[in-house]
Coordinates of C-alpha atoms and ligand atoms in Angstrom, one line a residue:
M1 CA 13.6 2.8 -13.1
A2 CA 15.7 2.1 -10.0
Y3 CA 13.7 2.3 -6.8
E4 CA 15.1 2.6 -3.3
T5 CA 12.0 2.1 -1.1
I6 CA 10.1 -0.5 -3.1
I7 CA 11.1 -3.7 -5.0
V8 CA 9.2 -4.4 -8.3
E9 CA 9.2 -7.7 -10.0
V10 CA 7.3 -8.6 -13.2
S11 CA 6.8 -12.2 -14.0
D12 CA 4.2 -14.2 -15.8
H13 CA 1.8 -11.2 -16.3
I14 CA 2.0 -10.3 -12.6
A15 CA 3.7 -7.2 -11.2
T16 CA 4.6 -7.6 -7.5
I17 CA 5.4 -4.4 -5.7
K18 CA 7.0 -4.9 -2.3
L19 CA 7.2 -2.0 0.1
N20 CA 10.8 -2.0 1.4
R21 CA 11.7 0.3 4.3
P22 CA 12.3 -2.5 6.8
D23 CA 13.9 -0.2 9.4
A24 CA 10.7 1.9 9.7
L25 CA 8.2 -1.0 9.3
N26 CA 7.5 0.3 5.7
A27 CA 6.3 3.7 7.0
L28 CA 5.0 5.7 4.0
N29 CA 7.3 8.6 3.4
S30 CA 7.1 10.9 0.3
Q31 CA 9.8 9.0 -1.5
L32 CA 8.0 5.6 -1.0
L33 CA 4.7 7.0 -2.0
S34 CA 6.1 8.7 -5.1
E35 CA 8.0 5.5 -6.1
L36 CA 4.8 3.5 -5.5
S37 CA 2.8 5.8 -7.7
E38 CA 5.4 5.6 -10.5
A39 CA 5.5 1.7 -10.2
L40 CA 1.7 1.5 -10.4
K41 CA 1.6 3.7 -13.4
D42 CA 4.3 1.6 -15.1
A43 CA 2.5 -1.6 -14.3
D44 CA -0.8 -0.2 -15.5
S45 CA 0.7 0.8 -18.9
N46 CA 2.9 -2.3 -19.3
D47 CA 1.1 -4.6 -21.8
K48 CA 2.6 -7.7 -20.2
V49 CA 1.1 -7.0 -16.8
R50 CA -2.5 -8.2 -16.2
C51 CA -2.7 -8.1 -12.4
I52 CA -0.7 -6.3 -9.6
I53 CA 0.1 -7.5 -6.1
L54 CA 1.1 -4.9 -3.4
T55 CA 2.8 -6.3 -0.4
G56 CA 5.1 -5.6 2.5
S57 CA 7.2 -7.7 4.8
Q58 CA 6.2 -10.4 7.3
K59 CA 6.3 -7.9 10.1
A60 CA 4.5 -5.0 8.4
F61 CA 2.6 -4.2 5.3
A62 CA 3.0 -0.6 6.4
A63 CA 2.9 0.9 9.9
G64 CA 1.3 4.2 8.5
A65 CA 2.5 7.5 7.2
D66 CA 6.1 8.3 8.3
I67 CA 5.6 10.0 11.6
R68 CA 9.2 11.3 11.7
E69 CA 8.7 13.0 8.3
M70 CA 5.3 14.5 9.0
S71 CA 5.8 15.5 12.6
E72 CA 7.1 19.0 11.9
K73 CA 4.7 19.8 9.0
T74 CA 2.6 22.9 9.3
F75 CA -0.9 23.3 8.1
V76 CA 0.3 25.6 5.3
E77 CA 2.8 23.0 4.1
A78 CA 0.3 20.2 4.3
F79 CA -2.4 22.2 2.5
L80 CA -0.3 23.9 -0.2
G81 CA 1.7 20.6 -0.8
D82 CA -1.6 18.7 -1.0
F83 CA -0.1 16.2 1.4
F84 CA -0.5 12.7 -0.1
T85 CA -3.4 13.6 -2.4
A86 CA -1.5 12.9 -5.7
E87 CA -0.2 9.6 -4.4
H88 CA -3.6 8.6 -3.1
D89 CA -5.1 9.4 -6.6
A90 CA -2.4 7.3 -8.3
V91 CA -3.4 4.2 -6.4
A92 CA -7.1 4.8 -6.8
K93 CA -6.8 5.4 -10.5
T94 CA -4.9 2.2 -11.3
R95 CA -7.2 0.4 -13.9
K96 CA -5.8 -3.1 -13.6
P97 CA -6.7 -5.2 -10.6
V98 CA -4.5 -4.7 -7.5
I99 CA -4.4 -7.3 -4.7
A100 CA -3.1 -6.2 -1.3
A101 CA -1.2 -9.1 0.3
V102 CA -1.0 -8.1 4.0
A103 CA 1.1 -9.6 6.7
G104 CA 1.8 -7.9 10.1
Y105 CA 0.9 -4.3 10.7
A106 CA -1.4 -2.4 8.3
L107 CA -1.9 0.8 10.4
G108 CA -3.1 4.3 9.6
G109 CA -2.0 5.1 6.0
G110 CA -1.0 1.4 5.7
C111 CA -4.5 0.2 6.4
E112 CA -5.8 3.0 4.0
L113 CA -3.4 1.9 1.3
A114 CA -4.6 -1.7 1.7
M115 CA -8.2 -0.5 1.4
L116 CA -7.3 1.4 -1.8
C117 CA -6.5 -1.9 -3.4
D118 CA -9.2 -4.0 -5.0
F119 CA -9.2 -6.7 -2.4
I120 CA -7.1 -7.7 0.6
I121 CA -5.7 -11.2 1.3
A122 CA -4.5 -11.2 4.9
A123 CA -1.9 -13.5 6.6
D124 CA -3.1 -14.8 9.9
S125 CA -0.5 -12.4 11.4
A126 CA -2.1 -9.3 10.0
K127 CA -3.2 -6.4 12.3
F128 CA -5.3 -3.6 11.0
G129 CA -5.8 -0.3 12.7
Q130 CA -6.4 3.5 12.4
P131 CA -4.5 4.7 15.4
E132 CA -4.1 8.3 14.1
I133 CA -6.1 9.5 17.1
N134 CA -3.1 8.6 19.4
L135 CA -1.0 11.1 17.4
G136 CA -3.5 13.9 17.6
V137 CA -4.8 13.6 14.1
V138 CA -7.4 11.8 12.0
A139 CA -7.0 9.4 9.1
G140 CA -6.0 11.3 5.9
I141 CA -6.2 9.1 2.9
G142 CA -9.7 7.7 3.2
G143 CA -9.7 5.7 6.5
T144 CA -12.8 7.3 8.0
Q145 CA -14.7 6.8 4.7
R146 CA -13.5 3.5 3.4
L147 CA -13.2 1.6 6.7
T148 CA -16.8 2.6 7.5
R149 CA -18.0 1.3 4.1
F150 CA -16.1 -2.0 4.7
V151 CA -17.0 -2.7 8.3
G152 CA -20.0 -0.4 9.2
K153 CA -20.2 2.6 11.4
S154 CA -20.0 0.9 14.8
K155 CA -16.7 -1.0 14.2
S156 CA -15.2 1.9 12.3
M157 CA -16.0 4.4 15.1
D158 CA -14.5 1.9 17.6
M159 CA -11.3 1.5 15.5
H160 CA -10.9 5.3 14.9
L161 CA -11.9 6.4 18.4
T162 CA -10.0 3.9 20.5
G163 CA -7.1 3.3 18.0
R164 CA -7.2 -0.4 18.7
F165 CA -6.0 -3.0 16.2
M166 CA -8.1 -5.7 14.6
D167 CA -6.6 -9.1 14.0
A168 CA -7.0 -11.0 10.7
E169 CA -9.8 -13.1 11.9
E170 CA -11.9 -10.1 13.1
A171 CA -11.0 -8.4 9.8
E172 CA -12.4 -11.3 7.8
R173 CA -15.5 -11.5 9.9
A174 CA -16.1 -7.8 9.5
G175 CA -15.7 -7.9 5.7
L176 CA -12.4 -5.9 5.5
V177 CA -10.4 -8.8 3.9
S178 CA -11.5 -11.4 1.4
R179 CA -9.6 -14.3 3.0
V180 CA -7.1 -15.2 5.7
V181 CA -4.2 -17.6 4.9
P182 CA -1.3 -18.9 7.0
A183 CA 1.5 -16.2 7.0
K184 CA 3.9 -18.6 5.3
A185 CA 1.5 -19.1 2.4
L186 CA 0.6 -15.5 1.8
M187 CA 2.5 -14.8 -1.4
E188 CA 1.7 -18.2 -2.8
E189 CA -2.0 -17.6 -2.3
A190 CA -1.9 -14.0 -3.6
T191 CA 0.1 -15.1 -6.6
A192 CA -2.4 -17.9 -7.3
A193 CA -5.3 -15.4 -7.1
A194 CA -3.4 -13.0 -9.4
E195 CA -2.7 -15.9 -11.9
K196 CA -6.4 -16.7 -12.0
I197 CA -7.2 -13.1 -12.7
A198 CA -4.5 -12.9 -15.4
E199 CA -6.1 -15.8 -17.3
K200 CA -9.3 -13.8 -17.8
S201 CA -9.9 -11.1 -20.5
L202 CA -8.1 -8.0 -19.3
L203 CA -11.0 -6.0 -20.8
V204 CA -13.5 -7.7 -18.6
T205 CA -11.4 -7.5 -15.4
M206 CA -11.2 -3.8 -15.9
V207 CA -14.9 -3.6 -16.5
V208 CA -15.5 -5.6 -13.3
K209 CA -13.3 -3.3 -11.3
E210 CA -15.1 -0.2 -12.6
A211 CA -18.5 -1.7 -12.0
V212 CA -17.8 -2.9 -8.4
N213 CA -16.3 0.5 -7.6
R214 CA -19.5 2.1 -8.8
A215 CA -21.3 0.4 -5.8
Y216 CA -19.3 2.8 -3.6
E217 CA -19.6 5.9 -5.7
T218 CA -23.1 6.2 -6.9
T219 CA -26.8 5.3 -6.2
L220 CA -28.0 1.7 -6.7
S221 CA -30.0 2.6 -9.8
E222 CA -27.1 4.4 -11.4
G223 CA -24.8 1.5 -10.5
L224 CA -27.3 -1.0 -12.0
T225 CA -27.6 1.0 -15.1
F226 CA -23.8 1.2 -15.5
E227 CA -23.5 -2.6 -14.9
R228 CA -26.3 -3.3 -17.5
R229 CA -24.6 -1.0 -20.1
M230 CA -21.3 -2.7 -19.6
F231 CA -22.9 -6.2 -19.8
H232 CA -24.6 -5.3 -23.1
A233 CA -21.4 -3.6 -24.4
L234 CA -19.3 -6.8 -23.8
F235 CA -21.4 -8.6 -26.4
A236 CA -19.5 -6.4 -28.9
T237 CA -16.2 -8.1 -28.0
E238 CA -14.4 -11.1 -29.4
D239 CA -13.8 -12.3 -25.8
Q240 CA -17.5 -12.7 -25.1
K241 CA -17.8 -14.9 -28.3
E242 CA -14.7 -16.9 -27.3
G243 CA -15.8 -17.3 -23.6
M244 CA -19.2 -18.6 -24.5
S245 CA -18.0 -20.8 -27.5
A246 CA -15.4 -22.3 -25.2
F247 CA -18.0 -23.2 -22.6
L248 CA -20.2 -24.8 -25.3
E249 CA -17.3 -26.7 -26.9
K250 CA -16.1 -27.9 -23.4
R251 CA -12.6 -26.3 -23.7
S252 CA -10.7 -23.5 -22.0
P253 CA -11.2 -20.1 -23.4
Q254 CA -8.3 -18.2 -25.1
F255 CA -9.0 -14.6 -24.4
R256 CA -7.3 -12.0 -26.5
D257 CA -8.5 -8.8 -24.8
R258 CA -10.5 -7.8 -27.8
Ligands
HXC301 C1 7.9 6.3 11.3 C2 7.9 4.2 12.3 C3 6.5 4.1 12.1 C4 5.8 5.2 11.5 C5 7.2 2.4 13.1 N1 8.3 3.1 12.9 N2 6.1 3.0 12.6 N3 8.6 5.3 11.8 N4 6.5 6.3 11.1 N5 4.5 5.2 11.2 C6 9.6 2.8 13.2 C7 9.9 3.0 14.7 O1 10.1 4.3 15.0 C8 11.1 2.1 14.9 O2 12.3 2.9 14.5 C9 10.9 1.0 13.9 O3 9.9 1.5 13.0 C10 10.3 -0.2 14.6 O4 9.2 0.1 15.3 P1 8.9 -0.2 16.9 O5 7.9 0.7 17.4 O6 10.2 -0.3 17.6 O7 8.3 -1.7 16.7 P2 7.3 -2.4 17.7 O8 7.6 -2.2 19.1 O9 7.2 -3.8 17.2 O10 5.9 -1.7 17.4 C11 5.3 -1.8 16.1 C12 4.1 -0.7 16.0 C13 4.7 0.7 16.4 C14 3.0 -1.1 16.9 C15 3.6 -0.8 14.6 O11 5.9 0.9 15.6 C16 3.7 1.8 16.1 O12 2.8 2.0 16.9 N6 3.9 2.5 15.0 C17 3.1 3.7 14.7 C18 1.8 3.3 14.1 C19 0.9 4.5 13.8 O13 0.6 5.3 14.6 N7 0.5 4.6 12.5 C20 -0.3 5.7 12.0 C21 0.6 6.8 11.5 S1 -0.3 8.3 11.1 P3 13.6 3.0 15.3 O14 14.4 3.9 14.5 O15 13.2 3.5 16.7 O16 14.1 1.6 15.4 C22 -0.9 7.9 9.5 C23 -1.8 9.0 9.0 C24 -2.1 8.7 7.5 O17 -0.7 6.9 9.0 C25 -2.6 9.9 6.9 C26 -2.1 10.1 5.4 C27 -2.0 11.5 5.0

């Protein structure tokens, strides 16, 4: 499919989706979000793809929802149109691992989009923020909930109430991003991480994703039960036999996603 606001490349089991509205710092308009949903669904169902990278430009991952597009919306339009809910769900429902590679601004909906991914690798130029309060609104695709789970109440309140930006170093300290790398090396590092993931059993990477996400969605005992069931269940797979035999035979495993 031909996209206008994103660029999709699939190579070596990795789908890289680049947000591409440079004139608006990759502001998320409905066209971009609908193309992104489509590309994620495609990557999720493409047998060749084993890991997905979502990225923007050096200046901006995404500077938020498109203010020009939404400024004249009425409550009725936002409510009846279920503003961004379908797009949000499409990202959240992607079953294969999604890495956010963030350089420059990740603000408002851009920060929320990065948090919807499975983990964030940040360039040292990255700036995260939830400045919706300056526009007379609040975050709308999970910012108040997800940022609070990442960085705790105090810092989340600070970010949402003052609208200030957090640099990459603070974001790493606070647990929002998994690592910070020099801006020039961002895609190299993200691709290397995706390649590592692509070598594993896809079956297991999808189980890991479901299990870690349980930590945010249920009680500890429910989450532990889910993890234990999945751990037991994986003994029914060929990949468990292969992984453990390979270790004992001192060779690299050849996983077949079975
Ligand atoms: C539409 C945007 C935009 C946005 C930037 N642009 N952010 N257009 N929506 N969110 C456009 C600018 O209008 C400008 O277009 C061009 O991109 C370059 O931006 P500048 O402001 O000139 O760049 P700079 O001075 O470097 O400042 C960068 C910035 C600033 C700090 C990121 O652009 C900014 O504050 N942007 C808004 C950030 C924000 O408030 N995000 C939250 C949005 S609300 P022109 O045509 O003038 O060159 C949100 C809610 C989510 O995300 C809820 C989901 C339902």
